Structures are given as C-alpha cells and as structure tokens.
PDB file of C-alpha atoms in Angstrom:
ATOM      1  CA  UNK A1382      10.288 -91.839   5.997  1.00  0.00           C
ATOM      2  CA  UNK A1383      12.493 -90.912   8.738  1.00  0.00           C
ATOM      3  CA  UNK A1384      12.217 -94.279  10.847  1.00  0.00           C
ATOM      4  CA  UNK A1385      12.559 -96.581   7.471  1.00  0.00           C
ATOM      5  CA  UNK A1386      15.780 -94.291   6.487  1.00  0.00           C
ATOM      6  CA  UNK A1387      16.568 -94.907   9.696  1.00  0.00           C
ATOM      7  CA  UNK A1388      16.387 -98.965   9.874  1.00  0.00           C
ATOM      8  CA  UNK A1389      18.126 -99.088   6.629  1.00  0.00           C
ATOM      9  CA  UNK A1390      21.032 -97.365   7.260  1.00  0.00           C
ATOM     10  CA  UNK A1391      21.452 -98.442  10.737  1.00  0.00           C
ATOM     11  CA  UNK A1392      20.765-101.890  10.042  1.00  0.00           C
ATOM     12  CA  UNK A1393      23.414-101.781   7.030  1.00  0.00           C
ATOM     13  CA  UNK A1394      25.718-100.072   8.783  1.00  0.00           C
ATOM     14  CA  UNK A1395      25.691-102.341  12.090  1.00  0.00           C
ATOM     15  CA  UNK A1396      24.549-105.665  10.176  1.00  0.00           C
ATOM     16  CA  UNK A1397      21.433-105.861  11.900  1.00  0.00           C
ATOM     17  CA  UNK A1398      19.222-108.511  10.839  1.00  0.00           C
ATOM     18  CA  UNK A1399      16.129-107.665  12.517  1.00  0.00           C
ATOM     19  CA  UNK A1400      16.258-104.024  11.594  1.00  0.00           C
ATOM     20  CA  UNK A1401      17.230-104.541   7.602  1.00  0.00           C
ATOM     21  CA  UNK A1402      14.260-106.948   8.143  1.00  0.00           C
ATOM     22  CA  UNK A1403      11.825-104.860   8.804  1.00  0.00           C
ATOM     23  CA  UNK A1404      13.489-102.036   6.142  1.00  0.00           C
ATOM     24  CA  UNK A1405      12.668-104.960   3.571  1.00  0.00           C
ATOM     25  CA  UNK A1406       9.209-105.937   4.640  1.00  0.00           C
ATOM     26  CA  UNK A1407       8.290-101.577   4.386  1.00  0.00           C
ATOM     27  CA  UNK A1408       9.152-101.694   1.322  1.00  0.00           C
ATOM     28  CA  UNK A1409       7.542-104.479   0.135  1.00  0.00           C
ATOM     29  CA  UNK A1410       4.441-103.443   2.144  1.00  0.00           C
ATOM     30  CA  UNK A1411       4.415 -99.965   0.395  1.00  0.00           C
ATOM     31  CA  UNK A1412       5.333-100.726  -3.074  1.00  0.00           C
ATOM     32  CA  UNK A1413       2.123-103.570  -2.887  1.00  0.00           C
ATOM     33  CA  UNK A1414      -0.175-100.844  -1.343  1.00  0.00           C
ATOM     34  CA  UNK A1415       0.945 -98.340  -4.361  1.00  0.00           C
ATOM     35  CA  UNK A1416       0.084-101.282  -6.987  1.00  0.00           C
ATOM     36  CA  UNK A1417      -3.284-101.423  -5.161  1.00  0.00           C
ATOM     37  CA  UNK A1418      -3.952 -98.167  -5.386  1.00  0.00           C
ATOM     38  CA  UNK A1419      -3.505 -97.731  -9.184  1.00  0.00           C
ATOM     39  CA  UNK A1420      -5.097-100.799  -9.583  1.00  0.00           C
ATOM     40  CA  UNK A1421      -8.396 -99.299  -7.572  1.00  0.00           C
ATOM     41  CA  UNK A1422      -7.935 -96.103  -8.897  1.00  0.00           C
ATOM     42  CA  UNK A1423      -7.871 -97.475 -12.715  1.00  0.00           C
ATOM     43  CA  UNK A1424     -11.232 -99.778 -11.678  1.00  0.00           C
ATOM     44  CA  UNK A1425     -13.217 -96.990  -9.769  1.00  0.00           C
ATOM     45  CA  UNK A1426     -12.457 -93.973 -11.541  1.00  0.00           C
ATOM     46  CA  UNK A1427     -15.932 -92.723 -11.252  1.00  0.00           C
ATOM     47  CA  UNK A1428     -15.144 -92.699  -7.667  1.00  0.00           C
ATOM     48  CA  UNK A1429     -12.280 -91.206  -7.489  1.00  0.00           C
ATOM     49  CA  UNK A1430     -13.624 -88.616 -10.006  1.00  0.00           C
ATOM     50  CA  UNK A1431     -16.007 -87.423  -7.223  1.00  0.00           C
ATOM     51  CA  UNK A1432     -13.657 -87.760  -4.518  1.00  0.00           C
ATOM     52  CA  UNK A1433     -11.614 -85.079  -6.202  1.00  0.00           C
ATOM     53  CA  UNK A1434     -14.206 -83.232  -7.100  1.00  0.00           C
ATOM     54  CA  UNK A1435     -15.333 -82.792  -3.648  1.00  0.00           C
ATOM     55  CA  UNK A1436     -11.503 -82.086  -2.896  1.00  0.00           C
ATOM     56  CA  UNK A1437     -11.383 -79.751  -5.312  1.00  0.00           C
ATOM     57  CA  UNK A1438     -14.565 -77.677  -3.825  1.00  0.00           C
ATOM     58  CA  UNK A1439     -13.516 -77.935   0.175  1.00  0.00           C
ATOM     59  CA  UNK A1440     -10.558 -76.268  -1.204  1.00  0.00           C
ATOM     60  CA  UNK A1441     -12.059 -73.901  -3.386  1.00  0.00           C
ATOM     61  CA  UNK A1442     -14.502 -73.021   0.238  1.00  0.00           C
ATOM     62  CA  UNK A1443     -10.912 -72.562   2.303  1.00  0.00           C
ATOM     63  CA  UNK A1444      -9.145 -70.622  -0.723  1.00  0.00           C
ATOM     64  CA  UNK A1445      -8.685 -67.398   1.466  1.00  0.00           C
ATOM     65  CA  UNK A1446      -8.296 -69.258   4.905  1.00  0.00           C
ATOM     66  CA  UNK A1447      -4.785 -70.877   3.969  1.00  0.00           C
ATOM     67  CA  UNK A1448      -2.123 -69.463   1.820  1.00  0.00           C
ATOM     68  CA  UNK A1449      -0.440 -72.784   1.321  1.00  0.00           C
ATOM     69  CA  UNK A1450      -4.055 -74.157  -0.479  1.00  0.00           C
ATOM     70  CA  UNK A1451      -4.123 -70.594  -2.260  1.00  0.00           C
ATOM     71  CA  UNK A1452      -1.143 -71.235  -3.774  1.00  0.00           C
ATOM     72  CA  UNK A1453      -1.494 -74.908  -4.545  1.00  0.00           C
ATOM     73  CA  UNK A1454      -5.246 -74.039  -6.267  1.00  0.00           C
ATOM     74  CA  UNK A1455      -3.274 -71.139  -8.285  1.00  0.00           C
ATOM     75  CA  UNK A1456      -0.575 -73.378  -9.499  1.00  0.00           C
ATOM     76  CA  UNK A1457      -2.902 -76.151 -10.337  1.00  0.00           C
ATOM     77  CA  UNK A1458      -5.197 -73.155 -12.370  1.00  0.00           C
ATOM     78  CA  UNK A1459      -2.025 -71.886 -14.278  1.00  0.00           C
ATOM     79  CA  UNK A1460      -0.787 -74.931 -15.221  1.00  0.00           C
ATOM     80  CA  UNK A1461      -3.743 -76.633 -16.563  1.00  0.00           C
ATOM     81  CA  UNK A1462      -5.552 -73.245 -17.909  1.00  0.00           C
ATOM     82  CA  UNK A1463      -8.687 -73.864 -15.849  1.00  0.00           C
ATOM     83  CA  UNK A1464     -11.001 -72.611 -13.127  1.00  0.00           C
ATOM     84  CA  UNK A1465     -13.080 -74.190 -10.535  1.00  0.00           C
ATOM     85  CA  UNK A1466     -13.646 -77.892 -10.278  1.00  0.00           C
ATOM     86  CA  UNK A1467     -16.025 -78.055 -13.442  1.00  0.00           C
ATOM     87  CA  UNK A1468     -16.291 -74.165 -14.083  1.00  0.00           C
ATOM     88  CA  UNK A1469     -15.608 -70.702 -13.185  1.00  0.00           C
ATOM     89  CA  UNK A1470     -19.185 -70.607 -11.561  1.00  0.00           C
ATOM     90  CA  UNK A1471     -17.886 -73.188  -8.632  1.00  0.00           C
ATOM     91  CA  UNK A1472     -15.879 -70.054  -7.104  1.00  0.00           C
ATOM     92  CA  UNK A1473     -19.530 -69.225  -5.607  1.00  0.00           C
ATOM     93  CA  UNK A1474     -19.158 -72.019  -3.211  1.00  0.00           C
ATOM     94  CA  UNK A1475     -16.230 -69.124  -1.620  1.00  0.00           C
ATOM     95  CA  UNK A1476     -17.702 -67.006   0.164  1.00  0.00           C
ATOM     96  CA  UNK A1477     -15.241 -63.722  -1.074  1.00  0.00           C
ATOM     97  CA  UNK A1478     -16.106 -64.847  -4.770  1.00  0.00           C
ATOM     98  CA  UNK A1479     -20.064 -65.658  -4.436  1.00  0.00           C
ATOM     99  CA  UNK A1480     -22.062 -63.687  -6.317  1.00  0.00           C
ATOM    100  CA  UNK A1481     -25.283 -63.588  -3.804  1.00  0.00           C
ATOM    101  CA  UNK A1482     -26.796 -60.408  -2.979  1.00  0.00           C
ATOM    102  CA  UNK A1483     -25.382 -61.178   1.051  1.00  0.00           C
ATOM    103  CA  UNK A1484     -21.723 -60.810  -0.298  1.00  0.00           C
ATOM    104  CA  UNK A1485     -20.279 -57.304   0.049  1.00  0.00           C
ATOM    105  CA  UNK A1486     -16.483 -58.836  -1.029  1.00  0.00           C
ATOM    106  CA  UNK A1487     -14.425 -56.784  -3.406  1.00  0.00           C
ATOM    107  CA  UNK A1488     -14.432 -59.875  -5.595  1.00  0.00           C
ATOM    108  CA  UNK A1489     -17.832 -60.690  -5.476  1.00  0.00           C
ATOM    109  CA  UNK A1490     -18.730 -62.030  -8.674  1.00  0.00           C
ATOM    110  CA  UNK A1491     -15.280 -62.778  -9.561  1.00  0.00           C
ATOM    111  CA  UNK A1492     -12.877 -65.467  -9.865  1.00  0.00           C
ATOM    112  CA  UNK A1493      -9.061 -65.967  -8.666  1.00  0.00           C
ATOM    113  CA  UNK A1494      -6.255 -64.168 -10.969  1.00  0.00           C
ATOM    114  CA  UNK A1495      -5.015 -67.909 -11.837  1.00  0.00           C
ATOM    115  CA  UNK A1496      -7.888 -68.443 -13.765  1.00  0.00           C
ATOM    116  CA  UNK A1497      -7.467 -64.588 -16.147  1.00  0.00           C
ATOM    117  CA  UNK A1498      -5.754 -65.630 -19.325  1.00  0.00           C
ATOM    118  CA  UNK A1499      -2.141 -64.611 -19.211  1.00  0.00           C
ATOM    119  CA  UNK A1500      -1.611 -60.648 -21.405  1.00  0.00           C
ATOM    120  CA  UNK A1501       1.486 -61.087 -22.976  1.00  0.00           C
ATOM    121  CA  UNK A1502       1.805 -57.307 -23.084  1.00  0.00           C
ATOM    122  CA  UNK A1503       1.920 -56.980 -19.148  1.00  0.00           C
ATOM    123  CA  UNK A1504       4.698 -58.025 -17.622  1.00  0.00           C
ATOM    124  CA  UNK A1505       3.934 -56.742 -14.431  1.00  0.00           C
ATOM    125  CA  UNK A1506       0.856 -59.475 -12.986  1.00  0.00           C
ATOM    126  CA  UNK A1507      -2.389 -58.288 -12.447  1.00  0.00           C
ATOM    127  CA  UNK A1508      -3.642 -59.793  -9.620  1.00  0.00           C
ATOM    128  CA  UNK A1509      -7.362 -58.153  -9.984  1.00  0.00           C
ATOM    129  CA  UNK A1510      -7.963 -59.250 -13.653  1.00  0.00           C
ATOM    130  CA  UNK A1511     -10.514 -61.964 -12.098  1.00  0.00           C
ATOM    131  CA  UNK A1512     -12.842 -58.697 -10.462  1.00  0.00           C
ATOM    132  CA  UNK A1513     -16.449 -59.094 -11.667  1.00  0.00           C
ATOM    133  CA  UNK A1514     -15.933 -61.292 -14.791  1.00  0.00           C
ATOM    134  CA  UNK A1515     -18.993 -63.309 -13.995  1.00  0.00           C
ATOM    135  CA  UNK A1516     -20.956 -60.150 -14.164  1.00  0.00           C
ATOM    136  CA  UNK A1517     -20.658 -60.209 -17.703  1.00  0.00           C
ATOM    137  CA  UNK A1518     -22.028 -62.400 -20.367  1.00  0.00           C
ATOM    138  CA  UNK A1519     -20.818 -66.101 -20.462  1.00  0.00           C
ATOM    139  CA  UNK A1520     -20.149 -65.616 -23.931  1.00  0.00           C
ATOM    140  CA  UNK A1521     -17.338 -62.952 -23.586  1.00  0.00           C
ATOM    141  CA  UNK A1522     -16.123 -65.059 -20.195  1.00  0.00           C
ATOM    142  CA  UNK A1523     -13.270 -66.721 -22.516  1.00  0.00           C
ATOM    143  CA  UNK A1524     -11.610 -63.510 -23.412  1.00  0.00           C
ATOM    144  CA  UNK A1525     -10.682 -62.436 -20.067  1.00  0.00           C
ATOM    145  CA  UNK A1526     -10.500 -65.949 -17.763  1.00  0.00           C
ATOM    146  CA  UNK A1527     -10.197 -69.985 -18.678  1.00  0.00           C
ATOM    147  CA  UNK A1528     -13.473 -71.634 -18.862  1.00  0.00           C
ATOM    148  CA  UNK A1529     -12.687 -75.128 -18.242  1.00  0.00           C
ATOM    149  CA  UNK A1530     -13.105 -76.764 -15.363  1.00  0.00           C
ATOM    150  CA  UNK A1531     -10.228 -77.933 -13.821  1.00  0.00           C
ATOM    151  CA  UNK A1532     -10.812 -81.611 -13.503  1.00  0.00           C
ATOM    152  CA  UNK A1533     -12.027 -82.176 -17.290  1.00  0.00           C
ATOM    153  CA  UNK A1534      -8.486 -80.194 -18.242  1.00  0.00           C
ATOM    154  CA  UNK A1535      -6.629 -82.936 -15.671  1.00  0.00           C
ATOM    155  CA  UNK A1536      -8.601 -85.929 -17.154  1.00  0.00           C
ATOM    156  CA  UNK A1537      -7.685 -84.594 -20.638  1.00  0.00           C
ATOM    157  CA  UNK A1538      -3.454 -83.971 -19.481  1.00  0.00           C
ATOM    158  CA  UNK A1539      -3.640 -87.796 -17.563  1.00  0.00           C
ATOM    159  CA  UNK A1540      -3.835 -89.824 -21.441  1.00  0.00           C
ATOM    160  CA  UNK A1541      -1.218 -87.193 -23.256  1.00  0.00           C
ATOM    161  CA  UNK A1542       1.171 -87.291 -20.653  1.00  0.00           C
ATOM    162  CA  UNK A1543       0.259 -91.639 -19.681  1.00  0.00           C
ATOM    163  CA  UNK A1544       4.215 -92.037 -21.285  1.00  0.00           C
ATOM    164  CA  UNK A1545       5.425 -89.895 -18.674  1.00  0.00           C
ATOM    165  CA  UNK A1546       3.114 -90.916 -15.894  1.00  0.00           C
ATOM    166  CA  UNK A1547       3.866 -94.464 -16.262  1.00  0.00           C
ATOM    167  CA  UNK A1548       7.854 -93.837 -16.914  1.00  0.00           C
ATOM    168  CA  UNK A1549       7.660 -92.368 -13.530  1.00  0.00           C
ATOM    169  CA  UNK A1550       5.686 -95.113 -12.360  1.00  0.00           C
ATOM    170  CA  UNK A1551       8.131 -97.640 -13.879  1.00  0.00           C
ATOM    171  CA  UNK A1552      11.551 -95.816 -12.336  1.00  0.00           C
ATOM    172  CA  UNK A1553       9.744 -95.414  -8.528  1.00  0.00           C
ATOM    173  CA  UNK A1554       9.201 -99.097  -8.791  1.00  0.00           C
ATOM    174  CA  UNK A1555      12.353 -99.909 -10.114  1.00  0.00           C
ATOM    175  CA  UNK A1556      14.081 -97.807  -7.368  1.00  0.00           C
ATOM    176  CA  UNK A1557      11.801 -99.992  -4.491  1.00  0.00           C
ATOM    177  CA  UNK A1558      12.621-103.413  -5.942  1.00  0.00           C
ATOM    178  CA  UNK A1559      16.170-102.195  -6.211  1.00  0.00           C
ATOM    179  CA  UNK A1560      16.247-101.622  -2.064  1.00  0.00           C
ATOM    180  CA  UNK A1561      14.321-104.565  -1.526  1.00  0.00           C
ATOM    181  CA  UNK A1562      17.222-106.969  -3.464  1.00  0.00           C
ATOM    182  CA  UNK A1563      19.709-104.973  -1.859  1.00  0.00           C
ATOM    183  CA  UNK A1564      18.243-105.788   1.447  1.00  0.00           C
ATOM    184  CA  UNK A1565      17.603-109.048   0.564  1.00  0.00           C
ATOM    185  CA  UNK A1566      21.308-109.872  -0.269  1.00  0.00           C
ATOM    186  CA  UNK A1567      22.733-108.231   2.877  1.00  0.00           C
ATOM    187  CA  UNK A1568      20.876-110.162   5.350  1.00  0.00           C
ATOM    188  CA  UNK A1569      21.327-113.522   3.526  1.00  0.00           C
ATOM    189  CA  UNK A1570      25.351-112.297   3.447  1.00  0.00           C
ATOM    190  CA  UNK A1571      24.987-110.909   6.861  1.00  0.00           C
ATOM    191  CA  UNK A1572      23.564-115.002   7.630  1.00  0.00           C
ATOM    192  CA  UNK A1573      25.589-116.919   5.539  1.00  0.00           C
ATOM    193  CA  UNK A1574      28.856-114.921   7.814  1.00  0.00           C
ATOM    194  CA  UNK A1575      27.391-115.901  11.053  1.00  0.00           C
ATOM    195  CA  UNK A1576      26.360-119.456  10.105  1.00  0.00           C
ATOM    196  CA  UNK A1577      30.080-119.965   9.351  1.00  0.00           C
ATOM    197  CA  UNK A1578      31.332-118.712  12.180  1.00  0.00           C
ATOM    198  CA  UNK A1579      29.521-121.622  13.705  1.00  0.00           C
ATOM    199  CA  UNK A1580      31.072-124.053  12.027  1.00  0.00           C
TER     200      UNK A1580
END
C-alpha cells in the first residue's frame, strides 16, 4: 500500500512517467486478481466452504493463545448469533472448552460468552454465561447459547445482504478504474508536453 501510494503521488507530483507507470499497471494487476478471485470463489464454493471451515477451527484451537483472534471469533459470534464453525460442540477442538475427562479447565464443557444469548435484563456482561452449557441437554442448549454454526449463519447473511456486498463491490471497482484513467491521462499529458517540446 505504502510503495503504490508512494509511486502515485510521487510520480504525479514530479511527472514521472516510469513511476505513474508502474502505479497504473498495480492497479490494473490488483483489480484483475480481485475479479479472479470472485470469479473462483463463486465456481469453487465447496472449496472455499472447507477452507473456512478449517480456518474457522485453527482459530477456534488458538482462541486463548491470541487476544486479537479472541476478539475477532467473539465479534464474528455476536454478530451472526452463532457458535463454532458448524456447532457449539466444535469448541472441544480448544483445549480450555473440551469436555474430555483429561481437561481440568474452568470452562470445560463450555463455550465462549459470544455464543450466550444476550439477557436484556443485565446490563452489566456476563462473561461466564457459556460455563458448562454442554453439560446439559441439547434440547435446553438454545435457551442459554446460539446453536448455529457459524458458517451456515454466514452462508445464510452472504444472499440477504448480496445488494450490499456487490454495491461495495461495484464502488471499490469504480474507485480502481477511476485511478487507473486518472493515471492514464497524466502520462499521455505528461507525453504529449514533452513530445512538443521537441518540436
């Protein structure tokens, strides 16, 4: 990001050729490799299904071992009201949450807090409402904690939100072929100045 800022504005400012050049072709390079992407990702979604899946479960292994995938796994859970990749029973691939005899965690046989559904009576946030849930009966699991799985709940948001998705989509392209025409008109500007001065 920094070095491509850096070509554009340096080579706009100066009228350098070579560098708006290269600005240009970035541009062009990235904005072909994001249409390839969707494109691949709309072909193989069975693919990338499983690919986030096993995402989804590395990070649900390294919950406790970084605070920055904590908090990303928590926000994802809120948002979406879901738990674990396909259900609350993939927190016993953590070893804190697993509910194997070998575990002597405080929240064995529990789940995160993200997954508890929100008590609109407490406005204070309970951050041990997940302890022992899956003790219980599966049946009385939906009172206290989501039961979805959190990549059926993003699969279900990605077609009621595909306005928004592709309106983003839409503007982020518009914004790159924007930068490339603007590039494209200084340097043939920036040449059509120096071929004169030839003449």
């Amino acid at each position: 990001m920094f070095t491509l800022g850096f070509a554009g504005c340096v080579g706009a400012l100066r009228e350098n050729i070579c560098l708006l050049k290269f600005f240009c072709g970035t541009i062009v390079l990235i904005f072909f490799l994001e249409l390839a992407v969707a494109v691949l990702a709309f072909l193989f979604q069975d693919w990338v299904r499983d690919r986030f899946r096993e995402f989804f479960e590395s990070n649900i292994r390294s919950y406790r071992d970084d605070i920055d995938l904590q908090n990303l796994i928590d926000s994802l859970q809120k948002a979406n009201q879901c738990c674990g990749a396909y259900s609350p029973e993939d927190w016993d691939l953590n070893v804190y949450f697993n509910c194997s005899g070998a575990s002597y965690s405080r929240e064995k046989c529990g789940v995160p807090f993200s997954c508890c559904v929100p008590d609109p009576a407490q406005k204070v946030l309970n951050t041990q409402c997940g302890y022992d849930v899956r003790t219980q009966l599966k049946s009385k699991w939906d009172e206290f904690i989501f039961t979805k799985g959190c990549i059926p709940a993003l699969e279900g948001w990605l077609p009621r939100n595909i306005y928004i998705v592709a309106g983003v989509f839409i503007a982020i392209s518009l914004l790159q072929i924007f930068g490339i025409f603007l590039a494209k008109t200084l340097i043939s500007d920036i040449e059509a100045v120096k071929a004169g001065h030839h003449f």
